[in-house]
Each structure stands twice: as C-alpha cells, then as structure tokens.
PDB file of C-alpha atoms and ligand atoms in Angstrom:
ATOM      1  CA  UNK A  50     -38.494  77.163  19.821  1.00  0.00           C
ATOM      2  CA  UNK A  51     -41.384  79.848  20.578  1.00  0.00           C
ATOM      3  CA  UNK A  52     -43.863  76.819  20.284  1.00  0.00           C
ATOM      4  CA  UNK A  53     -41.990  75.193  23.064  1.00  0.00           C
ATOM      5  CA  UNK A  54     -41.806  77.772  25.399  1.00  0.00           C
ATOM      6  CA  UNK A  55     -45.122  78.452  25.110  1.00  0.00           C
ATOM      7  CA  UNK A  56     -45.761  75.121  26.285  1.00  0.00           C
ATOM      8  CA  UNK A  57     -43.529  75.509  29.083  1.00  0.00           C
ATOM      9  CA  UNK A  58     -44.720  78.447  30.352  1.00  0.00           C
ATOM     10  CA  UNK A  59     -48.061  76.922  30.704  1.00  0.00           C
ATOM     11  CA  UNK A  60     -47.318  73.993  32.970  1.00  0.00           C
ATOM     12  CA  UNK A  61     -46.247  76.612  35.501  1.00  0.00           C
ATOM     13  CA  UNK A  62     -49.648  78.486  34.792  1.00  0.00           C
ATOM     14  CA  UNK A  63     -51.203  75.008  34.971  1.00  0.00           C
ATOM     15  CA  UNK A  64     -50.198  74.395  38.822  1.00  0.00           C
ATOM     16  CA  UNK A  65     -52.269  74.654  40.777  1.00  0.00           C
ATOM     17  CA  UNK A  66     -51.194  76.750  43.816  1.00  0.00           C
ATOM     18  CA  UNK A  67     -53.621  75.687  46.686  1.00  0.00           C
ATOM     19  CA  UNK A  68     -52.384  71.787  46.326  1.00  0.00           C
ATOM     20  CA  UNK A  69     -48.299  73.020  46.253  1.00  0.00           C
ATOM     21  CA  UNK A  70     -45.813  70.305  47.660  1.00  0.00           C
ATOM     22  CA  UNK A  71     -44.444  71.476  51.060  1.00  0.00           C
ATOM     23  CA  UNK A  72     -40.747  69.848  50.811  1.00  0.00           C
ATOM     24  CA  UNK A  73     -39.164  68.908  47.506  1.00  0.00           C
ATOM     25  CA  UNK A  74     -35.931  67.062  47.822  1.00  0.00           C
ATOM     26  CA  UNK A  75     -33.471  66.457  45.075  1.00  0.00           C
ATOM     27  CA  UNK A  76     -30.609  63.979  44.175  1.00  0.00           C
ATOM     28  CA  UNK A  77     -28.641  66.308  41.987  1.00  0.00           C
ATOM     29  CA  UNK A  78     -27.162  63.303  39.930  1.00  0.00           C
ATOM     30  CA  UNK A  79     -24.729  63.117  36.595  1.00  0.00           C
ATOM     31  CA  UNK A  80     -22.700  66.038  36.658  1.00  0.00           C
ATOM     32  CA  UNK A  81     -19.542  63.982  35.994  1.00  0.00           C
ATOM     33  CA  UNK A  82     -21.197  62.031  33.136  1.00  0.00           C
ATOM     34  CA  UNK A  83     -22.576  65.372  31.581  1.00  0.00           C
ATOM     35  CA  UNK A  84     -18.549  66.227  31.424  1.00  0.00           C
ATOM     36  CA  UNK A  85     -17.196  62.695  30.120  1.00  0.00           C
ATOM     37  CA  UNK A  86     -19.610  63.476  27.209  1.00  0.00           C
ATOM     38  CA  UNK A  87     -18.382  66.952  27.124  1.00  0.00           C
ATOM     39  CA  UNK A  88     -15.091  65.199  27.035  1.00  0.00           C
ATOM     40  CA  UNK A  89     -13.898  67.515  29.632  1.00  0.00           C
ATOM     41  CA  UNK A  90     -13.255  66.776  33.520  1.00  0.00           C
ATOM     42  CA  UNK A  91     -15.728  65.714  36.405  1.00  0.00           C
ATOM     43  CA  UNK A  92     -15.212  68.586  38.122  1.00  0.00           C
ATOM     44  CA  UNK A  93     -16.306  71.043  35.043  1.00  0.00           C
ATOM     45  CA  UNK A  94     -19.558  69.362  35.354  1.00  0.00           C
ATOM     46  CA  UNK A  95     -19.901  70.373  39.093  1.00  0.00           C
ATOM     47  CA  UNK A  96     -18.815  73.845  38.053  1.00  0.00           C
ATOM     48  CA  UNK A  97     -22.005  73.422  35.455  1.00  0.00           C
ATOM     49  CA  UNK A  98     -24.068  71.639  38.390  1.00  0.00           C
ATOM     50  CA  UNK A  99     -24.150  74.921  40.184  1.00  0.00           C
ATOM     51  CA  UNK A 100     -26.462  76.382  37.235  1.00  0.00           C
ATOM     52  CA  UNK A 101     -28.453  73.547  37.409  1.00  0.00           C
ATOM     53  CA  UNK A 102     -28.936  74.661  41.877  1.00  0.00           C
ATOM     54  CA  UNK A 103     -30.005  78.221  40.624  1.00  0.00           C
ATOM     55  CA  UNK A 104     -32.571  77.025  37.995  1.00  0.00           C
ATOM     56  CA  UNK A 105     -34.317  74.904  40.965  1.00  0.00           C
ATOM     57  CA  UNK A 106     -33.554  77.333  43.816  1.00  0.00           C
ATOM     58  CA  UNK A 107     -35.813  80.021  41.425  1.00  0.00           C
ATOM     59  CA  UNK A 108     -38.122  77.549  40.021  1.00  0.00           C
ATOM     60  CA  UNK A 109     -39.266  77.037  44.191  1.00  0.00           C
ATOM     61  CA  UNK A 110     -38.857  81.119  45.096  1.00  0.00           C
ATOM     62  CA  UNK A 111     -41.079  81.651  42.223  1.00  0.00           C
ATOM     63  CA  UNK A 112     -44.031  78.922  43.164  1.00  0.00           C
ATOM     64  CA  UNK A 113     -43.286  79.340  46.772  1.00  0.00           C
ATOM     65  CA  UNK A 114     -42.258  76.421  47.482  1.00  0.00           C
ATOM     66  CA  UNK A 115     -41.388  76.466  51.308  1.00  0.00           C
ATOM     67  CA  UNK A 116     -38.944  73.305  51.426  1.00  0.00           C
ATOM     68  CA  UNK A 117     -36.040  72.318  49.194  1.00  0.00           C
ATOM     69  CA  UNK A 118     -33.312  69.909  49.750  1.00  0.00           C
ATOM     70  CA  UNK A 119     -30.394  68.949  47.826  1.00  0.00           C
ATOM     71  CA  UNK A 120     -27.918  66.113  48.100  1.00  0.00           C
ATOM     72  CA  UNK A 121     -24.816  68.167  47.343  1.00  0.00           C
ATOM     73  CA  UNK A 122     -22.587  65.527  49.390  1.00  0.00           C
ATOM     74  CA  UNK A 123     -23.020  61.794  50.524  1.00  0.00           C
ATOM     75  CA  UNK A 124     -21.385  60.313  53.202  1.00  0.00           C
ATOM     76  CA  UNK A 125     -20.231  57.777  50.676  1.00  0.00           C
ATOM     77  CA  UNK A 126     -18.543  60.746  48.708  1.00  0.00           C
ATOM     78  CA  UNK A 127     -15.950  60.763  50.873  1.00  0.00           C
ATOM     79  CA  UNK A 128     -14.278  58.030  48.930  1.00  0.00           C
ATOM     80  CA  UNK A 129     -14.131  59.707  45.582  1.00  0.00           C
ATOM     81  CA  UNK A 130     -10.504  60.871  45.303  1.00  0.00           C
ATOM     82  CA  UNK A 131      -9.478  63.053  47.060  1.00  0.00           C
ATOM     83  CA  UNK A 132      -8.826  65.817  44.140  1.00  0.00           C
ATOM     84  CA  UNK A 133     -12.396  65.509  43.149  1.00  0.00           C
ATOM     85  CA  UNK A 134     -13.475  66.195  47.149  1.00  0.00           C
ATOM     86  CA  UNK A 135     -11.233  69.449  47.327  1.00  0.00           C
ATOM     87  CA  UNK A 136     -12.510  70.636  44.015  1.00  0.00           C
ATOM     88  CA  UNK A 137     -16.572  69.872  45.599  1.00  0.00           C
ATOM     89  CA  UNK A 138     -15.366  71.527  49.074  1.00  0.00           C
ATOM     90  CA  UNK A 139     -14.330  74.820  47.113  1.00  0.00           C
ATOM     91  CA  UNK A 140     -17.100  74.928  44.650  1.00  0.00           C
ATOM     92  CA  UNK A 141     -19.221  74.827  48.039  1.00  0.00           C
ATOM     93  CA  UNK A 142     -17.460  77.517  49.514  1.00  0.00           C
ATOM     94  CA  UNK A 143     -17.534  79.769  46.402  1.00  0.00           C
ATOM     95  CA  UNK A 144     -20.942  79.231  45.682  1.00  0.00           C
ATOM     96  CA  UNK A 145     -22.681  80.367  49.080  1.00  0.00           C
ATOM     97  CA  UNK A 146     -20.471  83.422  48.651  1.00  0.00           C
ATOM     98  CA  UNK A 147     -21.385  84.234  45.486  1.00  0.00           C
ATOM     99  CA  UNK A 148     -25.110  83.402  46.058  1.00  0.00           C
ATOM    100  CA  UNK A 149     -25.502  85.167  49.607  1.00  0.00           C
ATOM    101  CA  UNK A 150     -26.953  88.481  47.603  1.00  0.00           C
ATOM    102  CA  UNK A 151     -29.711  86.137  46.165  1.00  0.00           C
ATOM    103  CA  UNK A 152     -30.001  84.389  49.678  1.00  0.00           C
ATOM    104  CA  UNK A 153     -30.685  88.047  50.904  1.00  0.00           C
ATOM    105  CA  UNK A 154     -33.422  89.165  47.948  1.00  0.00           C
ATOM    106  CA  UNK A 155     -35.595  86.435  48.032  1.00  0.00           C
ATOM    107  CA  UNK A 156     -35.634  85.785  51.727  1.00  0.00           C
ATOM    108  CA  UNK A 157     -34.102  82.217  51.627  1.00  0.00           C
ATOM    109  CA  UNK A 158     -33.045  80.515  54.599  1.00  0.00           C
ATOM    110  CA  UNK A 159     -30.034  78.511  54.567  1.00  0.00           C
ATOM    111  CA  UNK A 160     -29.753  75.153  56.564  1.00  0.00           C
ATOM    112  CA  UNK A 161     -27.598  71.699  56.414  1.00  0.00           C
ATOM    113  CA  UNK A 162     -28.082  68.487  57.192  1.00  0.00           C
ATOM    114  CA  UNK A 163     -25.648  65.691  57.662  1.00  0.00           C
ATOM    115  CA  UNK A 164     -22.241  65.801  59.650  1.00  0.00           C
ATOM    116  CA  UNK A 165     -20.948  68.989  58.644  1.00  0.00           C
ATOM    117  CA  UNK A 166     -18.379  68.812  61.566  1.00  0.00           C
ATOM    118  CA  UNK A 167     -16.360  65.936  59.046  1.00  0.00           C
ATOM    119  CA  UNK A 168     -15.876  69.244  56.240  1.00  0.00           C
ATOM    120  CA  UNK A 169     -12.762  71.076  56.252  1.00  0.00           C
ATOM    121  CA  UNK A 170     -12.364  73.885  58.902  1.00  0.00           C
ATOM    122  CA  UNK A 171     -12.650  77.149  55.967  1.00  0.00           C
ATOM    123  CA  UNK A 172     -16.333  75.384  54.605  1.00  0.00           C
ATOM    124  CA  UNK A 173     -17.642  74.668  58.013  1.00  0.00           C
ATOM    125  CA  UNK A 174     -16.650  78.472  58.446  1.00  0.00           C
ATOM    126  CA  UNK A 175     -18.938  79.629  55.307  1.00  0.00           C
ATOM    127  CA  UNK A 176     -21.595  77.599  56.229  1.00  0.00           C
ATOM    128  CA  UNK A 177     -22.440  78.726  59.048  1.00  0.00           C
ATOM    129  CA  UNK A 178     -22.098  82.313  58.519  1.00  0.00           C
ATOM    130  CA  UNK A 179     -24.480  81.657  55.469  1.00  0.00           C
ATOM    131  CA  UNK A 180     -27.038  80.276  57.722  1.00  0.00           C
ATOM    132  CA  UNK A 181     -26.459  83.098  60.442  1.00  0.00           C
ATOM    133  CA  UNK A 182     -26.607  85.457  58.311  1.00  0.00           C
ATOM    134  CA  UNK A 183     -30.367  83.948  56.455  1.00  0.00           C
ATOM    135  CA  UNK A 184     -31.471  82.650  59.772  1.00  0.00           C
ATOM    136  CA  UNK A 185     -34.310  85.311  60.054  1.00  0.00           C
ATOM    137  CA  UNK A 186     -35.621  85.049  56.476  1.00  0.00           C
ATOM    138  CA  UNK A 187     -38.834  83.286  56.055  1.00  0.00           C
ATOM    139  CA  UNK A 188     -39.277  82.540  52.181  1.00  0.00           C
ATOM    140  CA  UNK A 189     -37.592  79.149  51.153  1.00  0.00           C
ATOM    141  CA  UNK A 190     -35.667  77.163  53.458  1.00  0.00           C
ATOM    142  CA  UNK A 191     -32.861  75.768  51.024  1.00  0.00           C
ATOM    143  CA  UNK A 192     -31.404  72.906  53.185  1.00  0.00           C
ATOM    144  CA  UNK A 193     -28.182  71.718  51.322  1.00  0.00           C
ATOM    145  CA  UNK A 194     -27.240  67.546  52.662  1.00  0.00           C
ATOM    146  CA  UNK A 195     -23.454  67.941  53.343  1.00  0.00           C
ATOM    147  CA  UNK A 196     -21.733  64.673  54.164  1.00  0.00           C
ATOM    148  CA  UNK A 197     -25.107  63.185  54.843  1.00  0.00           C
ATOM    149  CA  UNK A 198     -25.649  59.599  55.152  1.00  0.00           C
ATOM    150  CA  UNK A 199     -29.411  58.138  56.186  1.00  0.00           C
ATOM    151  CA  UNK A 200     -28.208  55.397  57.690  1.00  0.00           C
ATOM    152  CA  UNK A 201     -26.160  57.455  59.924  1.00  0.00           C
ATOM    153  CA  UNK A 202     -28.741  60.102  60.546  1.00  0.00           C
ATOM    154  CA  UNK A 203     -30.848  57.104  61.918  1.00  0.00           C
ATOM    155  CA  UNK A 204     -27.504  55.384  64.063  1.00  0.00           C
ATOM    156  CA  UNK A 205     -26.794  58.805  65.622  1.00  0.00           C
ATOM    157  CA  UNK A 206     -30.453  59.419  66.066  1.00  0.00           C
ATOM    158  CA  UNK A 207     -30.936  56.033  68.108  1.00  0.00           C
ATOM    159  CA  UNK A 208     -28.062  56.199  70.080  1.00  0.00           C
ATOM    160  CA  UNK A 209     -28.920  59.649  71.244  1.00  0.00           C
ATOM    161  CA  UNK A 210     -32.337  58.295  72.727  1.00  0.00           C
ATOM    162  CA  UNK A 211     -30.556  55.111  74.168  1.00  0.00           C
ATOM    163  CA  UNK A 212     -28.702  56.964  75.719  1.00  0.00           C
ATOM    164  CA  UNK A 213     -31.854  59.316  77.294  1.00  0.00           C
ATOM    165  CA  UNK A 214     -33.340  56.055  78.132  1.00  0.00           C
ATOM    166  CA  UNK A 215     -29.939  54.554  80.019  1.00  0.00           C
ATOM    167  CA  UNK A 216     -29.629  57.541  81.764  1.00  0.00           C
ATOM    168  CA  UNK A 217     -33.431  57.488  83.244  1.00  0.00           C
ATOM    169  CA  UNK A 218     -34.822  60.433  81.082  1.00  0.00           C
ATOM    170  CA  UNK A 219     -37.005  58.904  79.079  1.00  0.00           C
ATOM    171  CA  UNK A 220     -39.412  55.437  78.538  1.00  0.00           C
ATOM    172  CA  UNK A 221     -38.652  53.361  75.942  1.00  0.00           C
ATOM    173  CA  UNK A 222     -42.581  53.436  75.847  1.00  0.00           C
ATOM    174  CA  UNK A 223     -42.027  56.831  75.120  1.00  0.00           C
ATOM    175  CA  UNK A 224     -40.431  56.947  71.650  1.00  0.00           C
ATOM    176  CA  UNK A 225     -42.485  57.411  68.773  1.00  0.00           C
ATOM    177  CA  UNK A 226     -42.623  58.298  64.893  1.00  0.00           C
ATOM    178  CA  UNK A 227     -42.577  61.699  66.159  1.00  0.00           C
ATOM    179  CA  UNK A 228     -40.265  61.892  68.987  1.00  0.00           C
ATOM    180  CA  UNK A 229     -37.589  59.745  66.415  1.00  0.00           C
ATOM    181  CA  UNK A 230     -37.759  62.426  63.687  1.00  0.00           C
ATOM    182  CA  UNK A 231     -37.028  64.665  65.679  1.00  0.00           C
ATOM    183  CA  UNK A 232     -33.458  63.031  66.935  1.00  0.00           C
ATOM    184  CA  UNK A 233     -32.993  63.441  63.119  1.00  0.00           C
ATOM    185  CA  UNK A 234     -30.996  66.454  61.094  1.00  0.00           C
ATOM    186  CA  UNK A 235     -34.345  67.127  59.434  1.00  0.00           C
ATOM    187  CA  UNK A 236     -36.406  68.129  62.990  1.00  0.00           C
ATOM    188  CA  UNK A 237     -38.801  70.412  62.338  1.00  0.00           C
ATOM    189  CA  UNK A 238     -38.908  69.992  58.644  1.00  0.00           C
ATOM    190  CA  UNK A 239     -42.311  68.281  57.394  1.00  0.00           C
ATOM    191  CA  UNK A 240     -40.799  65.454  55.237  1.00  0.00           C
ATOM    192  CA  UNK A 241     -40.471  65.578  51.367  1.00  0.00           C
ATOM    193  CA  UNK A 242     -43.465  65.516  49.505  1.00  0.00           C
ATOM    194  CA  UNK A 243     -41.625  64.992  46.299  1.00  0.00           C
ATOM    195  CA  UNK A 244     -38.409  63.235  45.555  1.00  0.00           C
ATOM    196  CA  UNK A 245     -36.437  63.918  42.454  1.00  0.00           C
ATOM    197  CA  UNK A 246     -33.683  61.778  41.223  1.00  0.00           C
ATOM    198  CA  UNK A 247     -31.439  62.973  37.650  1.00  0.00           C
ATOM    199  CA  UNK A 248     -29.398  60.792  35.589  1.00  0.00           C
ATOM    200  CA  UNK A 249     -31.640  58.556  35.406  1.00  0.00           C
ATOM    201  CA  UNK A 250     -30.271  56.185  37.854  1.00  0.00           C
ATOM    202  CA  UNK A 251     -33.563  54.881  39.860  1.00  0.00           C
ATOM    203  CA  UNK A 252     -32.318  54.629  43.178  1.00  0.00           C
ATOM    204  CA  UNK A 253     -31.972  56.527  46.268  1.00  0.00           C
ATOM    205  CA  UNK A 254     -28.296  56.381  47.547  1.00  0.00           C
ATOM    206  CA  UNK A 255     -28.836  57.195  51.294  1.00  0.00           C
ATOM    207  CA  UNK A 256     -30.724  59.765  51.175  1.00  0.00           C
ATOM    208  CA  UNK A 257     -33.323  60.662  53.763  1.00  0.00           C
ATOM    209  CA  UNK A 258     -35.174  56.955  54.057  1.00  0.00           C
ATOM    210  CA  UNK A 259     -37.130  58.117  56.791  1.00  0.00           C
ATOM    211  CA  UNK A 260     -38.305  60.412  55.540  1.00  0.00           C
ATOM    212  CA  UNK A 261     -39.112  59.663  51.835  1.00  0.00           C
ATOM    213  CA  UNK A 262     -41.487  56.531  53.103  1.00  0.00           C
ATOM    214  CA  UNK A 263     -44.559  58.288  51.444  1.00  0.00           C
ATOM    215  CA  UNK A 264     -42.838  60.948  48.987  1.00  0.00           C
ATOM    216  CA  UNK A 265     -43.699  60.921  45.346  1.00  0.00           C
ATOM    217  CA  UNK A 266     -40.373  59.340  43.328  1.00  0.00           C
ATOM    218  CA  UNK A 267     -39.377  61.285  40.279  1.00  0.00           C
ATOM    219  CA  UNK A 268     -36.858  59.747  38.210  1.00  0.00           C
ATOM    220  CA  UNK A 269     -35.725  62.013  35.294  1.00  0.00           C
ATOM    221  CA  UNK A 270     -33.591  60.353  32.208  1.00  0.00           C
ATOM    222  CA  UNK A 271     -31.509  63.571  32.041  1.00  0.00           C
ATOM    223  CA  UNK A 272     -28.034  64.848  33.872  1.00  0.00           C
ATOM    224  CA  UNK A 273     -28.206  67.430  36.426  1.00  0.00           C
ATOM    225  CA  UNK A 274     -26.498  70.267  35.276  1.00  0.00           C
ATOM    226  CA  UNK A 275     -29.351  69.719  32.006  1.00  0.00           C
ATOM    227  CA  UNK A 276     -32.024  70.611  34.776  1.00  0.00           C
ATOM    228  CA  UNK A 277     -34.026  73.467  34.091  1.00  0.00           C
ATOM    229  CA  UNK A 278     -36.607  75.509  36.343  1.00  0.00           C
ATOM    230  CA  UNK A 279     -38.985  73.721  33.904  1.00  0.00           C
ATOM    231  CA  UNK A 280     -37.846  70.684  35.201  1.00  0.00           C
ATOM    232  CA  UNK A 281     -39.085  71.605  38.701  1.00  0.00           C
ATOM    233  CA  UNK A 282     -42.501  73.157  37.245  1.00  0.00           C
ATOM    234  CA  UNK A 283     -42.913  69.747  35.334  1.00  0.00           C
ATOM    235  CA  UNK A 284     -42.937  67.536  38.407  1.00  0.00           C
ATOM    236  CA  UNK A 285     -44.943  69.511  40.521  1.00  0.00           C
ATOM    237  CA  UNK A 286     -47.861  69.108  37.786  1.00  0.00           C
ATOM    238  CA  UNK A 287     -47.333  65.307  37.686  1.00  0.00           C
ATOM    239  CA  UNK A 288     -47.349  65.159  41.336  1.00  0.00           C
ATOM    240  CA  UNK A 289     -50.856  67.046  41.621  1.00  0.00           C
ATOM    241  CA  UNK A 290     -52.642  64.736  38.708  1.00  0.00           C
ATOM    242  CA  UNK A 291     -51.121  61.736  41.254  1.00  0.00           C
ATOM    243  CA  UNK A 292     -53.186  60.317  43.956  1.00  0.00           C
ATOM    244  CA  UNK A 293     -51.625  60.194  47.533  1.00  0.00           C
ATOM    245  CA  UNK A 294     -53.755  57.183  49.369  1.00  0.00           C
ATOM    246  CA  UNK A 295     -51.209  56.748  52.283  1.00  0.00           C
ATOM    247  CA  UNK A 296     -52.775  52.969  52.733  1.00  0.00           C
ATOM    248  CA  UNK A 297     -56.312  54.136  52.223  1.00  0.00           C
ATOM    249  CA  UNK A 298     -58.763  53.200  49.259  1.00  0.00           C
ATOM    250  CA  UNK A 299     -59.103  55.814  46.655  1.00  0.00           C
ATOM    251  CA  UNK A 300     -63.330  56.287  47.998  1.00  0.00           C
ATOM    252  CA  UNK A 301     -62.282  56.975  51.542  1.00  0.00           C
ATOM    253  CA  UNK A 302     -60.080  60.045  50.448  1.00  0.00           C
TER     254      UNK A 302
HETATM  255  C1  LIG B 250     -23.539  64.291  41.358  1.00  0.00           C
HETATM  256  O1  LIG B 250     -22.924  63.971  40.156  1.00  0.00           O
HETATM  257  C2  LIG B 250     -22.682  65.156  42.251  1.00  0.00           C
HETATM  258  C3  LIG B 250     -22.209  64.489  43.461  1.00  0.00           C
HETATM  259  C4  LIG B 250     -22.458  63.275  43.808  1.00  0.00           C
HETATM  260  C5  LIG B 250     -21.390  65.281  44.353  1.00  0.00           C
HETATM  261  P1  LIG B 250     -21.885  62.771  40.040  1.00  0.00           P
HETATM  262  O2  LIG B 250     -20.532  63.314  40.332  1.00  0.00           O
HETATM  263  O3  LIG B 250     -22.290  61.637  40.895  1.00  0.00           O
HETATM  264  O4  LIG B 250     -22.002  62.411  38.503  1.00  0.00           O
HETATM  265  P2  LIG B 250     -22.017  60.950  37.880  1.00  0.00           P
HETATM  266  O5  LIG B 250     -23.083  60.190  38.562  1.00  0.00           O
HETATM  267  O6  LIG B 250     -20.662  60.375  38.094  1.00  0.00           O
HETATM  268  O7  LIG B 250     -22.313  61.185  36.437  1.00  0.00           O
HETATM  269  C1  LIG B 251     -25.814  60.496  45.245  1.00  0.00           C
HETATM  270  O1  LIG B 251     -25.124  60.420  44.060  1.00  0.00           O
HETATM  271  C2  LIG B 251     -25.204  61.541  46.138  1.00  0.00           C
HETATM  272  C3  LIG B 251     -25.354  62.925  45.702  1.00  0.00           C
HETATM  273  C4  LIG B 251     -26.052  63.332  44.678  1.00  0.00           C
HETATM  274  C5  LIG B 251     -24.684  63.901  46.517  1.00  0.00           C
HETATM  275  P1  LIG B 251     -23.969  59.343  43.827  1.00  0.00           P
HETATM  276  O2  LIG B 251     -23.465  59.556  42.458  1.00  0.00           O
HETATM  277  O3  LIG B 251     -22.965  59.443  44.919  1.00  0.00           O
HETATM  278  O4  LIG B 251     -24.756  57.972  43.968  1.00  0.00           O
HETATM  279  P2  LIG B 251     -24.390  56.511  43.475  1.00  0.00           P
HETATM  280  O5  LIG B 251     -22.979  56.245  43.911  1.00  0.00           O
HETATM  281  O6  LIG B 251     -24.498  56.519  41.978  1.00  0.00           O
HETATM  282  O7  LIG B 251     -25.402  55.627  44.100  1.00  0.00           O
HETATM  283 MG1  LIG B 252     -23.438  60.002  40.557  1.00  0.00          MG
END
C-alpha cells in the first residue's frame, strides 16, 4: 500500500508543467455497471459518480489545468426511463449546491454546454445561478455537457449561419474552421487536448466531434465512480511521452 502510493505520487511529480494539456474532456462512463456489481441500483452508482467528479475536478485545480469537461448528460439520455432521468436531474441539482463552497475556494468557473433549455425548470434555475455566481473566477473552467448532443451542436450551429447567409449578413465564402466553432456551445474554449473515456467502452457517444478531431483518446478499462485523481495525473504523463504530428512528419516538428 505505501509502495503504491509512493508510486503514485510520483507520476504527478513526474509531469511536466510547461507541456500541461489546455482542455481535458471526460466521458464519465459505468456508473450503473459499478452498481449492478454492487448489486445495488443504477442510480447508487451516480450517487458514487459524484466522488468520482471531485477526484478529477481536484486532480485539474491542483495541476492547473485550465479546461475540463464532463459528459454528465447526452442528448440520447433522454430515453433512459424516466425514473433514472429524475434521479440524474436531482443529483445535478444537489451537487452544484453542495459543491458551490469549493466552486468559490479554488476559483472555478462554472459553464454548460448542450441544450440546457430541454432540463426541468428548478435545474435550469441552479445552473445558472452556479455559473453567475463563478462567472468572475479565473482558475478552472469546469464546463459540465447537459443534454448535449454533437450532432446537434453542429445542426443548430449550421442553421444559425444559413440563416446569416439568407438574410444577407454574411458570405458563404465567409465561413471558416474558425467562424463554425464559434456557432458552437464550446466558443471560446480551445478544443480538448485530451479525451478520456471509462468503462472501457472505446467509443465516443456524441460527444464533441468537432472538436476532438486531433485530441489524444484515453480509454480506461475501469468504471467511473473507480476514477481517482491518479487517474487524471496518469493520463496527463502518457499524453506528454505521446507525439502530436497534426499531419506533419515527426523531423519537421
Ligand atoms: C454514465 O454511466 C452516466 C451517464 C450516462 C449519465 P452509465 O449510467 O452510462 O453507466 P453504464 O454505462 O450503464 O454502466
Ligand atoms: C455517454 O455514455 C454519455 C455520458 C457519459 C453522459 P452512455 O452510457 O450514454 O453511452 P452509450 O449509450 O454506452 O454509447
Ligand atoms: Mg453508459
């Protein structure tokens, strides 16, 4: 046990802090398979999930990490039933209550992406006050994805600039990487540097395709409320022994 902490502590001392990832952005995956094995109900391993948030949300206050966003809600979630959604929409609610102290502390900003306008009335409420009331801070921006879908980002995103372009404010000519990102939830956010995935499922489920095209992919074999600040530390030392090439050869970088 002392042997392996020692070792843990040291691939946080092994990171090195001048080559930090700007954006890390999680799939927080398995919480109601880390129950079924419990043998108790989905929605306990939610409740556990929220552990799992805090371990990452302090693993990136203590590197500095400036970005992190988590998938707490897909689109497709939706169609879970409808007991499950309630018991997610509360556990929302109860948790940016019970965090806001923290939120105040260590400076962390609270955002959302995804259409937050489909959650019910009393979480749209507590959202938004949480990200009033952190709106000045400037350590980590913790952007939680709430009823976000990619593919809808990107619909809603091109439809806005049709529009712009039917109505004689803007050239198609015009649109560009840049001007398209920032039609997206994400504007002004750099895009994720790393991408972590638990539960060892290897895929990405909607989740910020634009965005991810040159992110590092991180699948981890174990369940999310298992994930540990460690975790975090870990993948941030296999993402600086990686090399990023974004099309080049390895000599020209
Ligand atoms: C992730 O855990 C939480 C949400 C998607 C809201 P799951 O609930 O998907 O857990 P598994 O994948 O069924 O184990
Ligand atoms: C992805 O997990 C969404 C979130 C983590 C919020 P899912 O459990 O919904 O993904 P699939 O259904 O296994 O692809
Ligand atoms: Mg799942």
């Amino acid at each position: 046990m002392v042997e392996k902490l020692c070792l843990q502590m040291s691939v946080k001392e092994q990171i090195d802090q001048s080559k930090l990832p700007e954006h890390i952005a999680i799939i927080m995956d398995g919480n109601g398979r880390w129950a079924k094995e419990k043998g108790e109900m989905r929605v306990f391993g939610h409740q556990n999930g929220v552990t799992a948030v805090r371990e990452a949300l302090e693993a990136a206050v203590e590197i500095g990490l400036p970005y992190l966003t988590l998938y707490a809600f897909s689109t497709e979630n939706w169609s879970r039933p409808q007991s499950e959604v309630n018991a997610l929409m509360e556990l929302l609610v109860n948790s940016l209550n019970q965090e806001l102290p923290t939120f105040h502390k260590h400076r962390i900003r609270v955002n959302s992406i995804g259409r937050t306008a489909d959650l019910p009335e009393h979480c749209q409420g507590t959202l938004r006050q949480t990200i009033e009331e952190t709106k000045h801070h400037t350590g980590c921006t913790l952007t939680l994805a709430l009823s976000y879908g990619s593919r809808e980002e990107i619909l809603s995103a091109t439809k806005r600039l049709a529009e712009q372009v039917q109505q004689g404010h803007l050239q198609i000519q015009e649109i560009d990487e840049k001007l398209f990102s920032a039609h997206l939830y994400t504007e002004g956010m750099p895009d994720p540097d790393i991408l972590i995935r638990t539960s060892g499922e290897e895929r990405i489920s909607n989740y910020m395709l634009w965005q991810i095209a040159y992110a590092e992919l991180f699948f981890l074999p174990i369940l999310w409320p298992e994930f540990t600040r460690e975790h975090l530390f870990q993948c941030i030392y296999d993402y600086q022994t990686r090399e990023r090439r974004f099309g080049k050869t390895s000599e020209q970088l």
